[in-house]
mmCIF file of N, CA and C in Angstrom:
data_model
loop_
_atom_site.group_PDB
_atom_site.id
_atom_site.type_symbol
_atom_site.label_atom_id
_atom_site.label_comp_id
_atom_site.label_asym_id
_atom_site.label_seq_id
_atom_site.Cartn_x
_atom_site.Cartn_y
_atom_site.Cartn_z
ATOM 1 N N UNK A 23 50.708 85.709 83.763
ATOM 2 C CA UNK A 23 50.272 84.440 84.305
ATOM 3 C C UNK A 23 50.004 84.589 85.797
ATOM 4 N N UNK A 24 48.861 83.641 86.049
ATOM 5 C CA UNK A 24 48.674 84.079 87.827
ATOM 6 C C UNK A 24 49.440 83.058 88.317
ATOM 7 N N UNK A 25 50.022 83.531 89.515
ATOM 8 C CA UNK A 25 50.767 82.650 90.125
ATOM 9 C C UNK A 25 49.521 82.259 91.639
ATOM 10 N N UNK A 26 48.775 82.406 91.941
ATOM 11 C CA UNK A 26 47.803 82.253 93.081
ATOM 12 C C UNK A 26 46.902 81.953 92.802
ATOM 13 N N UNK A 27 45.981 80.798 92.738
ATOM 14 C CA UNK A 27 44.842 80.378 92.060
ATOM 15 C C UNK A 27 43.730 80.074 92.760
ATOM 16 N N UNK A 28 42.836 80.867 93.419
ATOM 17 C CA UNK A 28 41.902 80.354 94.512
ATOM 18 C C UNK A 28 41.131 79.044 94.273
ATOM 19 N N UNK A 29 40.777 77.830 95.056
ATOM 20 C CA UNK A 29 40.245 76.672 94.459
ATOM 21 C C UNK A 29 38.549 77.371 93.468
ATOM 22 N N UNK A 30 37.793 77.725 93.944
ATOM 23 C CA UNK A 30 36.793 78.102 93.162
ATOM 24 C C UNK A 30 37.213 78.643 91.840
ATOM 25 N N UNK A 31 38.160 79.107 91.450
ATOM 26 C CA UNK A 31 38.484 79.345 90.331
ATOM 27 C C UNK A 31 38.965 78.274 89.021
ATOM 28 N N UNK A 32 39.290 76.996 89.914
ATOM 29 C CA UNK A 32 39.131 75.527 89.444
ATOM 30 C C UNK A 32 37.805 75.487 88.306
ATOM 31 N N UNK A 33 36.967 76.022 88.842
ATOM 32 C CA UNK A 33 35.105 75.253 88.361
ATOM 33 C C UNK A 33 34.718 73.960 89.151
ATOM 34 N N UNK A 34 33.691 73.820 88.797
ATOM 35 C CA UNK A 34 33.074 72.448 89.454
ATOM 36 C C UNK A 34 33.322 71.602 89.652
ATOM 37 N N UNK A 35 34.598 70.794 89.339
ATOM 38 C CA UNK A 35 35.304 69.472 89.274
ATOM 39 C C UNK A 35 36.621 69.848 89.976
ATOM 40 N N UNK A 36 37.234 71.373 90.203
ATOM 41 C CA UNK A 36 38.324 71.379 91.083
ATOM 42 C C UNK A 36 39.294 70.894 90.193
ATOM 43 N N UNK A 37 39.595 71.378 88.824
ATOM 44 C CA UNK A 37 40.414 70.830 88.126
ATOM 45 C C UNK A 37 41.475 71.717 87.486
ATOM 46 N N UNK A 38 42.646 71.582 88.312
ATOM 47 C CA UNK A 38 43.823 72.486 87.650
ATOM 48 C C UNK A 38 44.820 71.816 86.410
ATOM 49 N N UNK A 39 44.769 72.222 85.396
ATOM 50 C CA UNK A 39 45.184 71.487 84.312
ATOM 51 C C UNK A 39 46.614 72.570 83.696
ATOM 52 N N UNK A 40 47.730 71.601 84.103
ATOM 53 C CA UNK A 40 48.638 73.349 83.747
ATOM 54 C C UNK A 40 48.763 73.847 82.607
ATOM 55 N N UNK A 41 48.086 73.191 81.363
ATOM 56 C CA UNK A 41 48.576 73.995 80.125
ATOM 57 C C UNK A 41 47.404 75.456 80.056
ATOM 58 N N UNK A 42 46.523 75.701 81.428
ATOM 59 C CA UNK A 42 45.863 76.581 81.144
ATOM 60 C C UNK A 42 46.759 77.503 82.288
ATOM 61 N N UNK A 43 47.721 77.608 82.565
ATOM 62 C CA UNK A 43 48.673 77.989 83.146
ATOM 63 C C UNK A 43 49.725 78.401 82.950
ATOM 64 N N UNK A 44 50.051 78.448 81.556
ATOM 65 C CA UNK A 44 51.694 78.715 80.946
ATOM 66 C C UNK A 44 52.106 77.378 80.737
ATOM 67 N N UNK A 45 51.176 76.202 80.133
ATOM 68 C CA UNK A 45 52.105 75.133 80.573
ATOM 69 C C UNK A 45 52.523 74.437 81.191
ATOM 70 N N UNK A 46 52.216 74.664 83.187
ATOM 71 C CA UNK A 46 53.019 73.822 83.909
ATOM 72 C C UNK A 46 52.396 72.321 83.877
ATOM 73 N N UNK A 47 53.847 71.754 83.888
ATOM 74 C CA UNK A 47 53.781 70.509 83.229
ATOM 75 C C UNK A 47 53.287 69.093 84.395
ATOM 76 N N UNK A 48 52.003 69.752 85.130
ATOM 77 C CA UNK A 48 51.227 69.178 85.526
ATOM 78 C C UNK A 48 49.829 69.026 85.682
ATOM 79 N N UNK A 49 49.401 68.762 86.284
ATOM 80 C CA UNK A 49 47.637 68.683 86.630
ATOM 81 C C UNK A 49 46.735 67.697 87.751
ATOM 82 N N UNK A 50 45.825 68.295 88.515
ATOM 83 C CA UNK A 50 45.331 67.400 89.364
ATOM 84 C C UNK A 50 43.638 68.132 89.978
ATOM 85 N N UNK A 51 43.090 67.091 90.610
ATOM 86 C CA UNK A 51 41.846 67.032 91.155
ATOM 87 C C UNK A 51 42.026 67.285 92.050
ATOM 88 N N UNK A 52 41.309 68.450 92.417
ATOM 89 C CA UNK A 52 41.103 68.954 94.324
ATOM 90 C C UNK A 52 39.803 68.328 94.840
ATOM 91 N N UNK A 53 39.438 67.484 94.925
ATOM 92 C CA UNK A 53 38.273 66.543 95.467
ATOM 93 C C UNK A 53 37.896 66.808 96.908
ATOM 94 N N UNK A 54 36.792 67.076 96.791
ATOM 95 C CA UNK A 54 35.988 67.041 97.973
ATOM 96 C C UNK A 54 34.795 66.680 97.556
ATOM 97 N N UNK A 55 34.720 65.638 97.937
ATOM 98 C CA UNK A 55 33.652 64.389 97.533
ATOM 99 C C UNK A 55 32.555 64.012 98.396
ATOM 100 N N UNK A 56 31.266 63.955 98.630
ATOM 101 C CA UNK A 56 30.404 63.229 99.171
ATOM 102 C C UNK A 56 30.337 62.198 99.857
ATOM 103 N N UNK A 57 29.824 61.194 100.549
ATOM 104 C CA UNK A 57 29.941 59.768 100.753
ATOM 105 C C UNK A 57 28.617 59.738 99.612
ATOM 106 N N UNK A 58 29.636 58.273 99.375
ATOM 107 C CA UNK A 58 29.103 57.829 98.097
ATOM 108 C C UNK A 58 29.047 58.309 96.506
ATOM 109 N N UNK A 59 30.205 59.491 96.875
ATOM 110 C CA UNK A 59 30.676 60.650 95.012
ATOM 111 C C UNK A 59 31.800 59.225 94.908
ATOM 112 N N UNK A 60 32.001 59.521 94.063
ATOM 113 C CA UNK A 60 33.039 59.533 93.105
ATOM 114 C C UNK A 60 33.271 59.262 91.674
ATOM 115 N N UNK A 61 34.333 59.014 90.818
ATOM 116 C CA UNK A 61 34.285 58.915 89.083
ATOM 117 C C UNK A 61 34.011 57.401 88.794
ATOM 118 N N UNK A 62 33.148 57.131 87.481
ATOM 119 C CA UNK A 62 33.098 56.253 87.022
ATOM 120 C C UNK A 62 34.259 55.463 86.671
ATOM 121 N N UNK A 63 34.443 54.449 86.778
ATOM 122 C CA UNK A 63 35.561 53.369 85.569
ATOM 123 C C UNK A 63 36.014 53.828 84.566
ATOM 124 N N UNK A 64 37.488 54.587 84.369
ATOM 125 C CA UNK A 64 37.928 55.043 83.669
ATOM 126 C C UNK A 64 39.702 54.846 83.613
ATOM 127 N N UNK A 65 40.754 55.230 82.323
ATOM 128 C CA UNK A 65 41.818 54.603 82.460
ATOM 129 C C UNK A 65 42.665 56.101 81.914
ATOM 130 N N UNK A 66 43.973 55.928 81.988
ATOM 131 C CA UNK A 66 44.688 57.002 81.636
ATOM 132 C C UNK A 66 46.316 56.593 81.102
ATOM 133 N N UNK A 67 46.578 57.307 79.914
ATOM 134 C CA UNK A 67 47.560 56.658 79.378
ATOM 135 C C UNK A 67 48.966 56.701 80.630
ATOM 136 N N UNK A 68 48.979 57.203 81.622
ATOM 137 C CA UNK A 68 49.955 57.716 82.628
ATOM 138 C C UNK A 68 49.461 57.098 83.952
ATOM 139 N N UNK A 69 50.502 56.910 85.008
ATOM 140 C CA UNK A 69 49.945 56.490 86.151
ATOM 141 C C UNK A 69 49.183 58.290 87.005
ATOM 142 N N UNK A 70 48.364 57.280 87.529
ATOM 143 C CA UNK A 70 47.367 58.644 88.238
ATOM 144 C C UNK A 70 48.258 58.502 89.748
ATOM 145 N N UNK A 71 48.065 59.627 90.788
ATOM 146 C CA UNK A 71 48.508 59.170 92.242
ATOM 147 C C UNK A 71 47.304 60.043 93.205
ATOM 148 N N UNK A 72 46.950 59.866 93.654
ATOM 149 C CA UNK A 72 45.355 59.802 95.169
ATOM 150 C C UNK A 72 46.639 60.249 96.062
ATOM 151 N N UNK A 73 46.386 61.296 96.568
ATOM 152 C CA UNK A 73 46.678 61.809 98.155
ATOM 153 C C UNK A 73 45.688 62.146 98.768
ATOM 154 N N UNK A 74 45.372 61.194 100.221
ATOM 155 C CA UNK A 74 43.698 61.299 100.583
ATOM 156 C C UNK A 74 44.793 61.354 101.843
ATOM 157 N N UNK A 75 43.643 62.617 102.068
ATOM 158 C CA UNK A 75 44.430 63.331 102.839
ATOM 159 C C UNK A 75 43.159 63.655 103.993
ATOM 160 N N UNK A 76 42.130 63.209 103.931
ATOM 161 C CA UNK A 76 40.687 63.558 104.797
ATOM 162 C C UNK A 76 39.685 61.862 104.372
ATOM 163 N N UNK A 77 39.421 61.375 105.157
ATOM 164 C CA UNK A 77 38.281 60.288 105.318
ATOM 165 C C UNK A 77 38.733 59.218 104.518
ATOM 166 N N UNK A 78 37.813 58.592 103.846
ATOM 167 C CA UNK A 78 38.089 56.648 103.669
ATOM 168 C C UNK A 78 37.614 57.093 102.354
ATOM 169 N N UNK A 79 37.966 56.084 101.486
ATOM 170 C CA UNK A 79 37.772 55.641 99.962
ATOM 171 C C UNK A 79 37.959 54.424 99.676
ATOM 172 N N UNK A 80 37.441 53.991 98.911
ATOM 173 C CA UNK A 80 37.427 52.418 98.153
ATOM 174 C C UNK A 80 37.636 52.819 96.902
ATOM 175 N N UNK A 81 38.939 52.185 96.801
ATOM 176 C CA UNK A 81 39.806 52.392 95.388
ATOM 177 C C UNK A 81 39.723 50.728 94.383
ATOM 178 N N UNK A 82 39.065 51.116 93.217
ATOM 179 C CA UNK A 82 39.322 50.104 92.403
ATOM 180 C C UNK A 82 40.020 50.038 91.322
ATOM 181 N N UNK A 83 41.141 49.326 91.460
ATOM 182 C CA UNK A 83 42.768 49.340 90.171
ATOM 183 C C UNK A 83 42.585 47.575 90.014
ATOM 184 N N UNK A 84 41.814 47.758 88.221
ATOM 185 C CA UNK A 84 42.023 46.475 87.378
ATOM 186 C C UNK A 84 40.917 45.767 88.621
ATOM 187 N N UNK A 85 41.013 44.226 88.875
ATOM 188 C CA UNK A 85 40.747 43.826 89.894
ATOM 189 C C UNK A 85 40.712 43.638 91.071
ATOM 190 N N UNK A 86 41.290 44.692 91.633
ATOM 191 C CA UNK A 86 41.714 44.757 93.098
ATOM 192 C C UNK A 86 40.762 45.815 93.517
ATOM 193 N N UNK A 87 40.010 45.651 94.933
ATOM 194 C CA UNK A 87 39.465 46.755 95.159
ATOM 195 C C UNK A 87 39.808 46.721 96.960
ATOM 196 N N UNK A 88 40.190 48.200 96.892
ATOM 197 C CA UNK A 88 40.740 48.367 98.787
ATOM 198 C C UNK A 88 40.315 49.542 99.299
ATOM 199 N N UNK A 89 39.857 49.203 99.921
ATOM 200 C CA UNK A 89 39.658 50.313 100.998
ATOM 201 C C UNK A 89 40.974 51.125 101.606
ATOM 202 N N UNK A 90 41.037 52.466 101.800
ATOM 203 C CA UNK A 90 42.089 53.116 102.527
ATOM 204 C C UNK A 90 41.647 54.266 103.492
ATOM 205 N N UNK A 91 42.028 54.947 103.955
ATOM 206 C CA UNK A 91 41.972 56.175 105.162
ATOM 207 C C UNK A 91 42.668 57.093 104.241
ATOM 208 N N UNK A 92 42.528 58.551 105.751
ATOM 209 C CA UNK A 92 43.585 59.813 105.103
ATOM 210 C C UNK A 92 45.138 59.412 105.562
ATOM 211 N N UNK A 93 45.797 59.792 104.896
ATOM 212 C CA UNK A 93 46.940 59.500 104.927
ATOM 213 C C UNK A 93 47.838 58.538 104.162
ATOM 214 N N UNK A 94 47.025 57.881 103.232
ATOM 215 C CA UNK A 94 47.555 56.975 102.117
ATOM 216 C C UNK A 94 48.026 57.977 100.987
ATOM 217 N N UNK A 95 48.937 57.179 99.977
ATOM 218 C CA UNK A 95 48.845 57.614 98.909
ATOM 219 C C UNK A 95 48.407 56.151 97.834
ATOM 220 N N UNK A 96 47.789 56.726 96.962
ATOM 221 C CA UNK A 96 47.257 55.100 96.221
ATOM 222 C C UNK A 96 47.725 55.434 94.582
ATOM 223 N N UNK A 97 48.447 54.203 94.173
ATOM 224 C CA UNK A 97 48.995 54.791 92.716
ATOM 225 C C UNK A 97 47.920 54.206 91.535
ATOM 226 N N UNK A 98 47.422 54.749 90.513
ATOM 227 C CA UNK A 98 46.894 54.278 89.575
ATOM 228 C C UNK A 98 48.044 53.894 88.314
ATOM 229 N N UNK A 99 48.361 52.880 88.265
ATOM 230 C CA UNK A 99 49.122 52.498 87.082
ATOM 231 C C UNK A 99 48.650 52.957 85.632
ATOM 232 N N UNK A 100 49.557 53.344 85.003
ATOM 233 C CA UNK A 100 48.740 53.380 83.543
ATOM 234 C C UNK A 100 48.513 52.263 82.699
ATOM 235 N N UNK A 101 47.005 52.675 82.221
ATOM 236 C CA UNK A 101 46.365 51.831 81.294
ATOM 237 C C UNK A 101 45.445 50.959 82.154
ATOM 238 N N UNK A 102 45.299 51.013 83.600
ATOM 239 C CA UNK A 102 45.080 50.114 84.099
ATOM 240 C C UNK A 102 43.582 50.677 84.661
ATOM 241 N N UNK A 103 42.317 50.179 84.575
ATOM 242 C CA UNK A 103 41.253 50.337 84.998
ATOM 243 C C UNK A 103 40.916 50.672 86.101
ATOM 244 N N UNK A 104 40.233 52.293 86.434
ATOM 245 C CA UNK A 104 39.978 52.206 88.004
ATOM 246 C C UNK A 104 39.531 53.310 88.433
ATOM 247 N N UNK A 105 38.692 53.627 89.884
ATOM 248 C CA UNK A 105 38.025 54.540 90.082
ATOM 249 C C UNK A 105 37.808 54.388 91.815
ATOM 250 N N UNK A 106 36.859 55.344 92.119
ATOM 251 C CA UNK A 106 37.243 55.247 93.573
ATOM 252 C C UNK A 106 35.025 56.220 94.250
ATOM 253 N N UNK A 107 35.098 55.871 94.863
ATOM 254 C CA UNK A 107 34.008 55.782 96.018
ATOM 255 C C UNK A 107 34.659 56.626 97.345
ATOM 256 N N UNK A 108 33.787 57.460 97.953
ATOM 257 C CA UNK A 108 33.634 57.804 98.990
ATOM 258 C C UNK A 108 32.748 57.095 99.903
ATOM 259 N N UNK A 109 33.805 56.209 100.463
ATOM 260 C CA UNK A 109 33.214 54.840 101.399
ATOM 261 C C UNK A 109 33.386 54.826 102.901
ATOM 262 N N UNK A 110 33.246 56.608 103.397
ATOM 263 C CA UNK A 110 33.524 57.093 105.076
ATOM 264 C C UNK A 110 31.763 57.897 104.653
ATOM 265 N N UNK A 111 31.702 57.321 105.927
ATOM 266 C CA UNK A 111 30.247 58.841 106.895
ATOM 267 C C UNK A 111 30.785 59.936 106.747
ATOM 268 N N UNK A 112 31.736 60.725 106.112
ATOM 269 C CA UNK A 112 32.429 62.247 106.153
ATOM 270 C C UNK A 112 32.975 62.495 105.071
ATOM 271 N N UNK A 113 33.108 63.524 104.390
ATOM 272 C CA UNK A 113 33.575 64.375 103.107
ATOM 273 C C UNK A 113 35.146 63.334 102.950
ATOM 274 N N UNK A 114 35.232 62.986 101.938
ATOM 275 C CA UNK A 114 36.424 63.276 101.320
ATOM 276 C C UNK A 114 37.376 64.100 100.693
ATOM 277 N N UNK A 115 38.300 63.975 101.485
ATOM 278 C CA UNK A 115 38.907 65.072 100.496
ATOM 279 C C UNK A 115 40.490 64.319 100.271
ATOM 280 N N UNK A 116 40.865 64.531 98.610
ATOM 281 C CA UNK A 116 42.450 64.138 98.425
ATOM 282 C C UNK A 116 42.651 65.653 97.159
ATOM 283 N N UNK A 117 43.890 64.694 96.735
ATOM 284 C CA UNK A 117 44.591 65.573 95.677
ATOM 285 C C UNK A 117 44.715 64.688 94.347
ATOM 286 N N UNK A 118 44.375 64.344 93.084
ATOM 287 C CA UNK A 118 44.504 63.346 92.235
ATOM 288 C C UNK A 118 45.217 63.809 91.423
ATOM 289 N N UNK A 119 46.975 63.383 91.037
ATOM 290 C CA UNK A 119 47.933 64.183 90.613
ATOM 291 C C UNK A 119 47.484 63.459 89.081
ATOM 292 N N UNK A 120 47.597 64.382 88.255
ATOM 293 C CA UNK A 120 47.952 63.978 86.368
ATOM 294 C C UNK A 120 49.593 64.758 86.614
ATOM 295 N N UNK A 121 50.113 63.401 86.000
ATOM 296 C CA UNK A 121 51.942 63.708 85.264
ATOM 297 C C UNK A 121 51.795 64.287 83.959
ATOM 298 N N UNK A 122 51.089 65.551 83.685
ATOM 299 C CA UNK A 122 51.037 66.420 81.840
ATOM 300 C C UNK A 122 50.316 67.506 82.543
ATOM 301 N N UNK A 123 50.552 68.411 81.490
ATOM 302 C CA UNK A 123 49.743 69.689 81.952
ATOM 303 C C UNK A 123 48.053 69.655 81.202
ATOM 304 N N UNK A 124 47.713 68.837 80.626
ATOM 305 C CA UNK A 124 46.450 68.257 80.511
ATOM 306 C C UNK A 124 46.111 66.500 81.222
ATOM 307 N N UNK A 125 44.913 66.786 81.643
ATOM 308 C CA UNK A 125 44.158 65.204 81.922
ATOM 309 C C UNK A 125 43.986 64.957 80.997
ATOM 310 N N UNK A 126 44.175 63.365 80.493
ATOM 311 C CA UNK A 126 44.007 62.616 79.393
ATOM 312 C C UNK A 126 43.204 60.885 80.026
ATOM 313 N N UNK A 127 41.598 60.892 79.556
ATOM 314 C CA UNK A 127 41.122 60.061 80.139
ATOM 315 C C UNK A 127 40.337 59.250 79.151
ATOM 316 N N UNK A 128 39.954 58.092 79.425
ATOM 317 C CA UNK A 128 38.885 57.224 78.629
ATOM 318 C C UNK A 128 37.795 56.767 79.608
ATOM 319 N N UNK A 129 36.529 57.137 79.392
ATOM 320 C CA UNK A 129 35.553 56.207 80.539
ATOM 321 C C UNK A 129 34.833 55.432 79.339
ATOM 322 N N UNK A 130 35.258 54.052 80.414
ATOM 323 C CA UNK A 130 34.850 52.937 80.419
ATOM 324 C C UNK A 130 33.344 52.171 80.929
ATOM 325 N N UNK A 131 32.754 53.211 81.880
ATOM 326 C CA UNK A 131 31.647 52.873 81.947
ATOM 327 C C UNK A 131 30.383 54.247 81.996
ATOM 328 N N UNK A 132 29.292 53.942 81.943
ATOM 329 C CA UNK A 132 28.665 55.366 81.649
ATOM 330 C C UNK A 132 27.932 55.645 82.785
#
């Protein structure tokens, strides 16, 4: 098993999923996003957690939609509808933690 995983070795979405890992019993999005990237309207049986850790985002959970900076953390509740925008003049970049060693998602809009 590798223990050192260079991000390009992610693929295109920056997606470390640990059961392709031995299992570890996590997973998350290395995002570096565009202004104006981000995922469609989608839900997850688990709460999701955003560490934006570089520029602004507009986060939408259920009906609430907020704007934040780097340095937030923003929780996605489970089951609960929501997605997020790169809403700064500059790259985004966070960390989007999954609690399983697979992402488990439904999109809701196309």
């Amino acid at each position: 098993m590798e223990y050192i995983i260079p991000r390009g070795q992610l693929g295109p979405g920056h997606l470390f999923q640990g059961k392709e890992y031995g299992g570890v019993p996590i997973s998350f999005f290395w995002v570096q996003a565009q202004p104006g990237q981000g995922p469609r309207l989608h839900v997850h049986p688990y709460e999701e957690v955003f560490v934006v850790q570089e520029g602004r985002a507009t986060f939408t959970l259920g009906d609430t939609t907020r704007e934040v900076e780097e340095g937030h953390v923003v929780i996605g509740p489970a089951h609960l509808p929501h997605k997020f925008v790169n809403s700064g003049a500059d790259q985004l970049k966070m960390i989007n933690i999954h609690p399983g060693k697979e992402v488990i998602q439904q999109w809701l809009e196309e």
